[in-house]
Each structure stands twice: as C-alpha cells, then as structure tokens.
Coordinates of C-alpha atoms in Angstrom, one line a residue:
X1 CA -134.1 -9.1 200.3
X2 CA -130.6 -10.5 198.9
X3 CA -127.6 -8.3 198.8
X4 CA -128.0 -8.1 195.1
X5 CA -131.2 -5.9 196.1
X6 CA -130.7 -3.5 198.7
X7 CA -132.0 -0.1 197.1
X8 CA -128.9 2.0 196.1
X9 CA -128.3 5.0 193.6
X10 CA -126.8 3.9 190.4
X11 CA -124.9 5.7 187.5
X12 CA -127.0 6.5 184.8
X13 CA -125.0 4.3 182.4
X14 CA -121.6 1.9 182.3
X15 CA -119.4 4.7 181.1
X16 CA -120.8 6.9 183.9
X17 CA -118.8 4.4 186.7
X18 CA -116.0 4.7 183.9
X19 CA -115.4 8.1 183.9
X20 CA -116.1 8.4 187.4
X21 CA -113.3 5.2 188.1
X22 CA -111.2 7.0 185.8
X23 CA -111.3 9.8 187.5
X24 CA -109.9 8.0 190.7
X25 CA -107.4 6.6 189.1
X26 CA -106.2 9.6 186.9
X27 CA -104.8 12.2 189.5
X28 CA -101.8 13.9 190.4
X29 CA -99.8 10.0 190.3
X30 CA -100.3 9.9 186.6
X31 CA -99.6 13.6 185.2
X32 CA -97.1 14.3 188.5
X33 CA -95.7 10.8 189.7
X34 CA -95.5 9.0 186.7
X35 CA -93.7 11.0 184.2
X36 CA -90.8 11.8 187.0
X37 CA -90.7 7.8 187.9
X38 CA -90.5 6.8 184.5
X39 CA -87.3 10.1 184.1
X40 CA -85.9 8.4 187.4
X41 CA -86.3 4.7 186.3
X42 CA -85.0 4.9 182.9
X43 CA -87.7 5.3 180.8
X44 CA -89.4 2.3 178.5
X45 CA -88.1 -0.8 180.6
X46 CA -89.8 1.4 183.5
X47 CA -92.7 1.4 181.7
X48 CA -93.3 -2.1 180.1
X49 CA -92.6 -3.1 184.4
X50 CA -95.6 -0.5 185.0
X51 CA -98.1 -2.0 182.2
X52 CA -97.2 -5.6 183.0
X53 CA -98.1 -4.8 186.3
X54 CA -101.4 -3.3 185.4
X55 CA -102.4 -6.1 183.6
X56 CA -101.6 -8.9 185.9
X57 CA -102.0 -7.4 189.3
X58 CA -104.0 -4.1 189.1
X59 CA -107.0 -5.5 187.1
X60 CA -107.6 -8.8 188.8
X61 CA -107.6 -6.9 192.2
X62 CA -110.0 -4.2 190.7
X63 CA -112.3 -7.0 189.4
X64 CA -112.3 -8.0 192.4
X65 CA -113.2 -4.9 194.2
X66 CA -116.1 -4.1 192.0
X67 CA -117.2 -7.2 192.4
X68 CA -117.3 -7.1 196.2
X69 CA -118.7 -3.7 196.1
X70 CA -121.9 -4.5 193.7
X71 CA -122.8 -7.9 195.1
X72 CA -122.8 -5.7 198.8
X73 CA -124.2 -2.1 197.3
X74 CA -123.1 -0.5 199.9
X75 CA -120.0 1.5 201.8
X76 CA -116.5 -0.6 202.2
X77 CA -117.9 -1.6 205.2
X78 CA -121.3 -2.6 204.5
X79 CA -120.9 -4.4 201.2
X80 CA -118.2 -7.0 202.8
X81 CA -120.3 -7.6 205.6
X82 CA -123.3 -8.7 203.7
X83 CA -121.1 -10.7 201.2
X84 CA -119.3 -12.5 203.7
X85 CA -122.3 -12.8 205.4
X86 CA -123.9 -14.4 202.2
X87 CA -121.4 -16.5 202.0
X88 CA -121.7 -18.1 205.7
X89 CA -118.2 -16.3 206.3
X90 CA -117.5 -14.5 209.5
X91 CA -118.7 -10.6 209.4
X92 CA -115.6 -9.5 211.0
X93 CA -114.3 -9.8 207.9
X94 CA -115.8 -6.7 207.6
X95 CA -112.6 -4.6 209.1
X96 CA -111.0 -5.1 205.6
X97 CA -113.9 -2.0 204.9
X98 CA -112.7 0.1 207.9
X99 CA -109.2 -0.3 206.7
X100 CA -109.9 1.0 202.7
X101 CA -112.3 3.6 204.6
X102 CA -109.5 5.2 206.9
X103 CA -107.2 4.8 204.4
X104 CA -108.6 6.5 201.6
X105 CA -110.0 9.3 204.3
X106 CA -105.9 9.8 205.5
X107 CA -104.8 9.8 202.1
X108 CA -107.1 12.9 201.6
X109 CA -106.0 14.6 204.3
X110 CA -102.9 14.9 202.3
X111 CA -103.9 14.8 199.1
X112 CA -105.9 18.6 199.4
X113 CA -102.8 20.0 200.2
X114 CA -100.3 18.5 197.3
X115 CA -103.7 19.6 195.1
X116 CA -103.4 23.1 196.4
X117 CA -100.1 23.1 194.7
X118 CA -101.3 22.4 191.4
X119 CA -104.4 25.3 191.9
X120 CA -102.0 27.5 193.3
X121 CA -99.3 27.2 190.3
X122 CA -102.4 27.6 188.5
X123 CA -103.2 31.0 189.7
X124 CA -99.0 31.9 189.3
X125 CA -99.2 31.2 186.2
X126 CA -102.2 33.1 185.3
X127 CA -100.8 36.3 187.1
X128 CA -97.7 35.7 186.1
X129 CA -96.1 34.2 189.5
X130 CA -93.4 31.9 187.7
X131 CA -90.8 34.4 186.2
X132 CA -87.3 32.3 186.9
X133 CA -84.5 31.8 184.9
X134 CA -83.4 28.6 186.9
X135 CA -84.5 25.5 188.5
X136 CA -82.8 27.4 192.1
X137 CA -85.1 30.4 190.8
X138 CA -88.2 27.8 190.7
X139 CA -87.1 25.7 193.3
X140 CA -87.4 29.2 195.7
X141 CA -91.0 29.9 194.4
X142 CA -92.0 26.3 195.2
X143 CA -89.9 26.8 198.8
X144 CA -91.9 30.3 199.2
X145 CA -95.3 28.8 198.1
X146 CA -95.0 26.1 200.8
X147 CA -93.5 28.6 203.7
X148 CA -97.0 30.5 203.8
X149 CA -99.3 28.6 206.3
X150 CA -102.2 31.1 205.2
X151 CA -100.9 31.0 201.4
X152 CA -101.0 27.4 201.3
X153 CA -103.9 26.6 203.8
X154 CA -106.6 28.7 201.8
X155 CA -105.5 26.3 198.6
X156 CA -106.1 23.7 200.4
X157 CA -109.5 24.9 202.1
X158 CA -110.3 25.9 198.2
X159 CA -109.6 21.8 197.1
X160 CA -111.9 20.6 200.3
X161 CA -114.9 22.9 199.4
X162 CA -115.1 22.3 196.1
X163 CA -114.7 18.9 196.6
X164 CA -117.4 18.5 199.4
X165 CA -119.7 20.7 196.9
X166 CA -119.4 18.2 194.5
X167 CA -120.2 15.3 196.7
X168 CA -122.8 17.0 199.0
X169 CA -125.0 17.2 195.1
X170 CA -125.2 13.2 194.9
X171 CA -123.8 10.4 192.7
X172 CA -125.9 11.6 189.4
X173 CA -125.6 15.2 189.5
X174 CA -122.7 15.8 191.7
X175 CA -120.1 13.2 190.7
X176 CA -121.2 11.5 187.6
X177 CA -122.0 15.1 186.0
X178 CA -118.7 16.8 187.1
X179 CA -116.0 14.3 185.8
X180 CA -118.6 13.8 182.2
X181 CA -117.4 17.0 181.6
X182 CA -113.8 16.9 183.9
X183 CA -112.4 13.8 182.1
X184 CA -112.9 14.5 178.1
X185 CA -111.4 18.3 179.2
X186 CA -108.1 16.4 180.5
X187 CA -107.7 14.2 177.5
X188 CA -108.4 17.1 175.0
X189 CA -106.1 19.5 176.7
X190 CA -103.5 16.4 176.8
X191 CA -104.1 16.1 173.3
X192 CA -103.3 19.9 172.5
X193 CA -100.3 19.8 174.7
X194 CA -99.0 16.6 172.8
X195 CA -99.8 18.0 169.0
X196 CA -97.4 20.8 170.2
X197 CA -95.1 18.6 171.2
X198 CA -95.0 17.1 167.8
X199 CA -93.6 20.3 166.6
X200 CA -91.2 21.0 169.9
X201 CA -87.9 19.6 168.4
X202 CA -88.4 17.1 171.7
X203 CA -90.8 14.7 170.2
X204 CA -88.6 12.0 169.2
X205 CA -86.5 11.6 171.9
X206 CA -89.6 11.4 174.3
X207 CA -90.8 8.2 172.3
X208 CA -87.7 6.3 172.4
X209 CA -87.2 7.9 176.2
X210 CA -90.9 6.3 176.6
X211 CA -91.0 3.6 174.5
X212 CA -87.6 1.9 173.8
X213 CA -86.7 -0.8 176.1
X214 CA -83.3 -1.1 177.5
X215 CA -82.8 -4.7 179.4
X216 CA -79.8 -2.8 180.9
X217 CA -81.7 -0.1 182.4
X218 CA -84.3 -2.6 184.6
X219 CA -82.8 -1.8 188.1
X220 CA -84.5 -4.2 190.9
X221 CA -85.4 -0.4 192.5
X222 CA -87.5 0.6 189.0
X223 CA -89.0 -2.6 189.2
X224 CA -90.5 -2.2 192.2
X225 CA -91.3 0.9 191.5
X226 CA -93.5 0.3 188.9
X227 CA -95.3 -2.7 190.5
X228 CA -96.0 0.2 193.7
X229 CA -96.8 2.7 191.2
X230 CA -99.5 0.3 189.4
X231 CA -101.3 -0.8 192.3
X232 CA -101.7 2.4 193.9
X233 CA -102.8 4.2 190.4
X234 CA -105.7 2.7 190.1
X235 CA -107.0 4.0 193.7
X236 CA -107.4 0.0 195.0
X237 CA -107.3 -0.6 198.7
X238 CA -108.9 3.1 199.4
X239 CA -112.4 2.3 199.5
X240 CA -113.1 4.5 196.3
X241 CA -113.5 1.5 193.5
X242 CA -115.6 -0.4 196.0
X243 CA -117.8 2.2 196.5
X244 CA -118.3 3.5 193.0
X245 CA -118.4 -0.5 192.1
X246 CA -121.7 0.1 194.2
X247 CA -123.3 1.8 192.3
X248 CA -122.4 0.0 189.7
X249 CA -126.0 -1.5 187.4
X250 CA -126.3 -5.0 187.3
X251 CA -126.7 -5.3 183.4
X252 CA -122.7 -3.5 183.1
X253 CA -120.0 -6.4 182.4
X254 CA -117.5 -5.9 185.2
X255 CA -114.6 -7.3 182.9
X256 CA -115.2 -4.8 179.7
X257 CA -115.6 -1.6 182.6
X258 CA -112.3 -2.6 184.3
X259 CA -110.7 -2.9 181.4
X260 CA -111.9 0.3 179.7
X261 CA -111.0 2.4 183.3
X262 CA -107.6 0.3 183.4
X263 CA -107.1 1.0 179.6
X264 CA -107.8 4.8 180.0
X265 CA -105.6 5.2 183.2
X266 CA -103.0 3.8 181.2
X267 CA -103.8 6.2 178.2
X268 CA -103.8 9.1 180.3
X269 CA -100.5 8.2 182.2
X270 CA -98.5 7.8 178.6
X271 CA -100.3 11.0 177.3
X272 CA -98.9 13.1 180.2
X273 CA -95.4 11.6 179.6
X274 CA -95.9 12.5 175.5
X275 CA -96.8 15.9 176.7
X276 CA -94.3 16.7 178.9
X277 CA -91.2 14.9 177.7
X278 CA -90.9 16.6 174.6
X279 CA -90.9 19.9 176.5
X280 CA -88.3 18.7 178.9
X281 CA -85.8 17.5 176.0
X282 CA -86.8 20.3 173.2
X283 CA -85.2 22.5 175.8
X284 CA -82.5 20.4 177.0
X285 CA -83.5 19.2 180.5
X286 CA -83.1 16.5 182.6
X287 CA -85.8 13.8 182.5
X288 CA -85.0 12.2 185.7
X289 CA -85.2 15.3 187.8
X290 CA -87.5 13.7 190.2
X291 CA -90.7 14.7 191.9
X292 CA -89.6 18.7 190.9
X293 CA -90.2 17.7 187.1
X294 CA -93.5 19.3 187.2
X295 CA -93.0 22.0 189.6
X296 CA -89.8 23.2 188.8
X297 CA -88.3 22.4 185.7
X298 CA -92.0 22.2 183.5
X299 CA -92.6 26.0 184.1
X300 CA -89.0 26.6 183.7
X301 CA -89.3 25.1 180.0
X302 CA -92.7 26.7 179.5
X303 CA -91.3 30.4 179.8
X304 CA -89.1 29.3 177.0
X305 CA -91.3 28.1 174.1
X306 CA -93.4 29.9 172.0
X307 CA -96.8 30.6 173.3
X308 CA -95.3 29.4 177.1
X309 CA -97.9 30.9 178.7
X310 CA -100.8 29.6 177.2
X311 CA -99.8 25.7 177.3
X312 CA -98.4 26.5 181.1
X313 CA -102.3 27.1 182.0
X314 CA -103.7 24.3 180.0
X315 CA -101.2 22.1 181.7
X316 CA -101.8 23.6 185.1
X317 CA -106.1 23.3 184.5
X318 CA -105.4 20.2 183.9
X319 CA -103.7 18.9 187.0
X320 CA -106.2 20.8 189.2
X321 CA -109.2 18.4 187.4
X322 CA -107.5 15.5 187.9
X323 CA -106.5 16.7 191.1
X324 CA -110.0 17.1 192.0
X325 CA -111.5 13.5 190.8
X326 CA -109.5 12.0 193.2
X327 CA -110.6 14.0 196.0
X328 CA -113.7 13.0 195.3
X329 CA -113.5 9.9 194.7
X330 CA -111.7 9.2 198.2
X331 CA -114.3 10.9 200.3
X332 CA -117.2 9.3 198.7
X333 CA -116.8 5.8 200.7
X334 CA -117.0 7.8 204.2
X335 CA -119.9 9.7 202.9
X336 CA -121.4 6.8 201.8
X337 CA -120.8 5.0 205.0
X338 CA -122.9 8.1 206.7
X339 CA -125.8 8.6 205.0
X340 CA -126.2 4.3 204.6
X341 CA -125.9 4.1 208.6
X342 CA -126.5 7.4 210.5
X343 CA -129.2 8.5 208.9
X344 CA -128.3 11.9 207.5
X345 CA -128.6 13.7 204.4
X346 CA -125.7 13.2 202.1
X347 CA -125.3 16.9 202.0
X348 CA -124.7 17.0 205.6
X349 CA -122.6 14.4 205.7
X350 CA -120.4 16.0 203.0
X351 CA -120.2 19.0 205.0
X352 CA -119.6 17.1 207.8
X353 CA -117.0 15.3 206.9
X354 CA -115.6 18.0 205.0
X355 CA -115.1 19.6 208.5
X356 CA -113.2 16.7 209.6
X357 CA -110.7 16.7 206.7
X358 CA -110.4 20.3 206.7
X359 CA -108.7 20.2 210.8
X360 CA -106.7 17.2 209.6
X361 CA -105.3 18.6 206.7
X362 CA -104.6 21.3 208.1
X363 CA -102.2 19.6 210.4
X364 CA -100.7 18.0 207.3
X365 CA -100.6 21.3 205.4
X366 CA -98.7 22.8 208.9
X367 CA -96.2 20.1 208.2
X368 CA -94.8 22.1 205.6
X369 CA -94.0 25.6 207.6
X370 CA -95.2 25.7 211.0
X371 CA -95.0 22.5 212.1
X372 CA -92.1 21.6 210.2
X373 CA -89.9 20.6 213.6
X374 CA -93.4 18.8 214.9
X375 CA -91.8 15.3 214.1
X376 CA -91.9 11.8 215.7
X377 CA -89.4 9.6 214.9
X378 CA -87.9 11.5 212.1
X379 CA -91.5 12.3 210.0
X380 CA -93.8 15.1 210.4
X381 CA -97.8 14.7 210.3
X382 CA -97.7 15.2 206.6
X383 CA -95.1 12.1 206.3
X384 CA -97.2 10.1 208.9
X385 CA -99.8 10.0 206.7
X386 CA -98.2 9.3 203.4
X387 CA -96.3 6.2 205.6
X388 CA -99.4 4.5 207.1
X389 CA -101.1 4.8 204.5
X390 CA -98.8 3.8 201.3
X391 CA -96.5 0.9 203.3
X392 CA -99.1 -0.9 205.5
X393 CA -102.8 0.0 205.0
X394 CA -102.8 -0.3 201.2
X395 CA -100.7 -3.4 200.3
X396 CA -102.8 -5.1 203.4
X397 CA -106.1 -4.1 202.4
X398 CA -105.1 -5.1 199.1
X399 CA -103.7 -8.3 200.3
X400 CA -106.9 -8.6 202.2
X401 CA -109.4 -8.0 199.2
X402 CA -108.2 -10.3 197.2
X403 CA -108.0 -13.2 199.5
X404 CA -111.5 -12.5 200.3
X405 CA -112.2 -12.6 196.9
X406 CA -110.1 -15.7 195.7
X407 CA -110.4 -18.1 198.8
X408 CA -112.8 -16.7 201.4
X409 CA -116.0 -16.5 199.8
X410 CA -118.3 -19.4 197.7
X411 CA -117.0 -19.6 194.3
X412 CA -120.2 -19.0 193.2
X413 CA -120.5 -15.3 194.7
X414 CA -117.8 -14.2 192.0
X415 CA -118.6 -16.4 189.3
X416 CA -122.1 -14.5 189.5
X417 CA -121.1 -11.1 189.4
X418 CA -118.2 -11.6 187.0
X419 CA -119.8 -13.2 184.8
X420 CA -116.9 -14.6 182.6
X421 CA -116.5 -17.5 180.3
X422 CA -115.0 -20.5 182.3
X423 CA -111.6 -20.0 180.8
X424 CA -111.4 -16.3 181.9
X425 CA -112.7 -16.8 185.2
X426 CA -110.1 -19.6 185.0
X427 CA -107.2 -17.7 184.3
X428 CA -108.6 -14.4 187.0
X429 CA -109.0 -17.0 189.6
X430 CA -105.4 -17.9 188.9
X431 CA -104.7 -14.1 189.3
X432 CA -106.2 -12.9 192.4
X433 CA -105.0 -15.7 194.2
X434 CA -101.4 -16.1 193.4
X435 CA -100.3 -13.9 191.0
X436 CA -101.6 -10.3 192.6
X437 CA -100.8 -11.8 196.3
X438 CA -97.2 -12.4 195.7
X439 CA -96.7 -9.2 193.9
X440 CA -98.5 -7.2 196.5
X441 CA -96.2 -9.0 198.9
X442 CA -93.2 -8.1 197.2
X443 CA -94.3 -4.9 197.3
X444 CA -94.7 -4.7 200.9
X445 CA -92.2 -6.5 202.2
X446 CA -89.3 -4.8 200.3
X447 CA -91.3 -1.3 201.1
X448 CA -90.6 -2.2 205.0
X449 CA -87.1 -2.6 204.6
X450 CA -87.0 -6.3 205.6
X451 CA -85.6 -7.9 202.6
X452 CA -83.5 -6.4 200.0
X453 CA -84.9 -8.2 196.7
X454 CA -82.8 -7.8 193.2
X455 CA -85.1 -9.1 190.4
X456 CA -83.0 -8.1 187.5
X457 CA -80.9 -11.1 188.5
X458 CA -83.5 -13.4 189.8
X459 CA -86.9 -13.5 187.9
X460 CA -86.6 -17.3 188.0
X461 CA -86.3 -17.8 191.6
X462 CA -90.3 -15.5 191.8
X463 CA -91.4 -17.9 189.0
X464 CA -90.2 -20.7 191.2
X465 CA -91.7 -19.4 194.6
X466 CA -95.4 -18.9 192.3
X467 CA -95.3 -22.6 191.2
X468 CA -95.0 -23.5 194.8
X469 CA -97.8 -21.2 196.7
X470 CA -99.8 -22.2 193.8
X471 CA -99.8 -26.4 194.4
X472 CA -99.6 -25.9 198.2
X473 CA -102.7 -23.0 197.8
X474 CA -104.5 -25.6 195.8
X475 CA -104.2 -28.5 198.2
X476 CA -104.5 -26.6 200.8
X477 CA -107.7 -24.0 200.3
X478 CA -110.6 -26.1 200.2
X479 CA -110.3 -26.6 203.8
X480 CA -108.0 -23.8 205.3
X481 CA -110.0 -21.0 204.2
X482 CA -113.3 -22.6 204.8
X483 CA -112.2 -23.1 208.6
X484 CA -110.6 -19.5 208.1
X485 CA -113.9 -17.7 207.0
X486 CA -116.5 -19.7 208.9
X487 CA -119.0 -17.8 211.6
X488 CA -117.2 -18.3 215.2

C-alpha cells in the first residue's frame, strides 16, 4: 500500500476542506487582531505589508503543508513519517509533526479562554452587561470579567465542550457540517454590519484608513508585524492545515483550494476592518487603540448608534463562530493522532483530550486572577504559552516544513501532489525555498530580540541577502540535503 492509499475519511467535496481551512484561519486574529494592528500600524501601508506577505510566504508554505499532509493522510506525525520515508529520508524527520502537534494543542489551551471573552461579551450584551459611558467604564467591565476565576472558567469550559462535541461527531458530520453552516453566517453577518457602515458617517474614512497607502507610515515595527501576522493567520505550523490537508480528495487541485482559503482569509480580515472602522470614526474614536479596540471601545461605540444593540450581538455571534472554528481546527491533529495510533474511538479521544485541555487551560485561565503573581521570569502560565508557542515553535516548524518540502524530499513527491504547470511549480519552488525561509527568519530572529532590523531603510540590503542564499542554496542542495535527509 503507498502512502497515497492508506484508508482515511475525506471531505465530501473541495469546498468542504475550504470552509473547514477557512475556518482555521478566520478566528479571533482576523476580526480581533487584525483590525487593532492595522489602527496601530497605520492603516493601508500596514496592509499592502500583510497581503504581500500572504501571497509570497503564507501560500507557498500552505501548499506545502497540504501537500505533506495528503501525500501522508494521516496526523502531523504520521503523514511526515511516511513521506520522508517514501522518499528514502530519515523518519526522524518526523519530530517536525510533534512540534505543529504540541503547538497547535498549547495554543488551545489559551485560545478557550480569550474565546470565552468573546461568548461571554456575548451574553453581556444580550442581558445588557455593557452600559458604560467610557473606555475606563469598559475597560473595568473587561477588568471585572477577567477577575472572576468561576466567571471566566465556566466560558472557558463552555468553548472546550462545544468544541470537543463537534469533533467527538467526525470529519463529515461534526466538522465539515458545523463550519457549512458557521462560515456563510460570518460573512453574511459581516456583510450586514458593513452595509450599515455605509450609512455610519465613518465609511469613508475607514477606506482611505484601510486602503490608502502612506510610504511614510511603513515603520520597520508594522512591517514585521504584518509578515508575523500573515504567517500565523493562516493557522501554519499548528498541525491543523496538515491535518485537514489529509483529508483532503485526490481529484481537488491543491493550488486553486489554497488560494480560495487564502483569498477568503484575506476577505474576511478586510471585511472585519470595513465593519468596524466605520463605527470607530462615525463616532470619533481612536483607531489605533490596540488590542482593547474590540473589547472596549467597539461596545462603547455600539451603545451610541442607532439600533446599537442589535449590531453589538451580530458582531459578538460572530466572534464566538469564528472563535469556535479555530478550536476545532487545532484539536483535530491530536485527535487524529489518537484514534490513527491508539486505537480508540474518535469520540473518546475527543473527550479525552478535551479533559486534558480543560486542566491546562484552566491554569492559563488562572493566569488572569488567581494565579496572576504565579510567574517565572516575569510571565505567568497564560504568557508561557503564548511565548513558546508564537516565538519558537511556529517560525521553526514553519522553517522546518518548508525545508522538508523544498530540499528534503524527491522532487517528484511535490511535483505529484501539486500538480502545477512547470512554470508555477517553477516559481513555488523558488518560494518555499528562499523566499518563505528568509522571511520566516526575519520573523524569528527579530521576535527573539537578537537583531534589531529597520526595513523601511534597507529593502535592498534583503533583496541582496535573497540573491545570495539563492546561488549558494542552488550549488549547494543537491548534495547537502541529500546527505542531510538520508536514513542513518
């Protein structure tokens, strides 16, 4: 049996994986993070950094992931094993799938609790738990919110359930049938919220906030921002796109999904800023107000337009969906892992696992009230987590998946599965092995604090530095990698 036929559940169609990789992808980083980045960043140069980024690191590194994970059809772990075992390439190569699985399994011990937020602003604004007439006023509710171990643990609990629920029903009628429904009800209630904002007075200045590009306003700290910010959107390095990419049918063109989920990330990011911009300006806020944009100033600006109340709960449904198809998406490579190699039912090992995450983030929830003064040099659990897991574990398994990709294995694995015209595969070869490398680099090495890198003044001197890696990579890959991959 090749690896291209190991028996494995598959979504019922190609937009099934896209909806479901969409899911991933869209969370709280694009309707939370990205508008406040793009307010702190100064707006359209910020953005054309982010979508330039997208396109030139975050896809080829995708491809490359689904790739990986359809050839294998199986966990992180399992599906590099067997490709670099196909390949003649050692199998410990195979600790690039632990990595993505811990790290998307951490990140979700975190993630419940910042989704408990956005249920539990739901419910406030539903019973009418935001009355403020400040951002002090919102900034206390948000303080009082997080103060309340049992308050914010049982939103927390509520996010795990549901999402084990979900996962414990199976790829077809747990995850593919909950984001076919999930994903259209974000857009359309994005869609409302942005109609409105066509009326708010605000419009306007939210498209030339979003859209008109200032050279000035390209700080070396938004760039790297946005290169951070488009890497980790898209859910790479966490074991979810691999996974989902395993289930992936043979007959679906790898290139046309990733660029549809890539495409509809992207969609969904620049929605949320054209739905919540114009609010923020129409009532004469600050933009860049940071991560307390949606928390703080958003319902502020909601109790002062007409029908407040009513777009406040759209906007809060909202988050808790997309909330929710990233929780699910990051559990689904441990569960996968499970039921592939121990034997059990995936509903028990949804609820097992759900057990696991539930002690953990509880910790992390704790981090907010109780355990506040529990820190280790300077960070609480909660901080621990987003640390590990955002400066080392994703730019290397990143790093690591596309070196796999670009030099480790035959040519022909990828050429196979991607099934390009020579040109393309051309130019994503080119990609995954210099272009994505270097920027997730960058990335990593100015996140660590080691260098100090100013791009707005030397763009040339990166061009320079990718001409080099390149001719040396060339020369040198044919044989370096092929004594770097082969079996001990």
């Amino acid at each position: 049996m090749t690896t291209n036929e190991q028996p494995r559940t598959q979504w019922l169609g190609r937009w099934g994986f896209v909806l479901a990789a969409t899911g991933s992808a869209v969370g709280l980083g694009n309707i939370w993070k990205f508008p406040y980045m793009t307010g702190e960043y100064g707006g359209g140069a910020f953005v054309l950094v982010y979508l330039a980024c997208i396109l030139c690191i975050g896809m080829p590194v995708m491809m490359a992931e689904i790739a990986l994970g359809r050839r294998g059809r199986g966990s992180p772990i399992d599906a590099i094993r067997r490709v670099t075992t196909e390949s003649g390439r050692s199998s410990a190569w195979s600790l690039l799938g632990w990595m993505a699985m811990a790290c998307g399994f951490m990140i979700l011990c975190f993630y419940v609790v910042v989704a408990g937020w956005a249920f539990s602003y739901l419910w406030k604004m539903l019973s009418g738990g935001l009355a403020g007439t400040s951002v002090d006023d919102m900034a206390a509710i948000f303080g009082a919110n997080n103060a309340n171990p049992f308050n914010l643990g049982a939103w927390s609990t509520l996010v795990t359930v549901a999402t084990m629920v979900i996962v414990g029903k199976g790829v077809q009628a747990g995850i593919e049938r909950s984001v076919s429904w999930m994903m259209p009800g974000m857009v359309v209630m994005l869609l409302v919220m942005i109609v409105y904002g066509m009326f708010s007075g605000g419009f306007g200045d939210a498209l030339h906030f979003l859209f008109a590009f200032n050279a000035s306003d390209l700080s070396s700290e938004g760039t790297l921002a946005a290169m951070g910010h488009a890497f980790f959107t898209l859910s790479l390095a966490s074991g979810a796109i691999l996974t989902y990419g395993s289930y992936l049918p043979r007959d679906a063109s790898i290139g046309r999904t990733t660029l549809a989920v890539a495409a509809a990330d992207t969609a969904v990011a620049l929605m949320a800023g054209l739905a919540i911009f114009p609010v923020i300006f129409a009532n004469g806020m600050e933009p860049g107000s940071g991560p307390g944009l949606i928390f703080m100033s958003l319902p502020l600006a909601f109790q002062a337009m007409p029908f407040g109340t009513l777009f406040g709960i759209l906007f809060f449904i909202m988050l808790a969906m997309a909330a929710l198809t990233s929780s699910i998406s990051m559990v689904e490579a441990t569960v996968s892992w499970l039921t592939d190699n121990k034997g059990i039912s995936r509903r028990a090992a949804a609820w097992g696992t759900g057990i696991v995450l539930w002690i953990i983030s509880t910790l992390a929830m704790l981090s907010f009230n109780l355990g506040a003064d529990w820190t280790v040099a300077g960070k609480n659990f909660f901080d621990w987590l987003d640390f590990l897991t955002s400066r080392f574990m994703m730019p290397l398994g990143g790093l690591g998946m596309v070196l796999l990709a670009g030099f480790v294995l035959k040519s022909q694995v990828m050429r196979d599965e991607l099934a390009l015209s020579p040109f393309v595969h051309g130019l994503w070869l080119f990609m995954v092995r210099y272009v994505s490398p270097l920027g997730i680099l960058v990335i990593f090495v100015d996140a660590l604090g080691w260098i100090s890198l100013d791009f707005s003044l030397h763009w040339y001197w990166l061009a320079l530095i990718l001409v080099v890696i390149t001719v040396v990579g060339e020369l040198a890959s044919p044989r370096l990698w092929r004594l770097a991959g082969s079996k001990a």
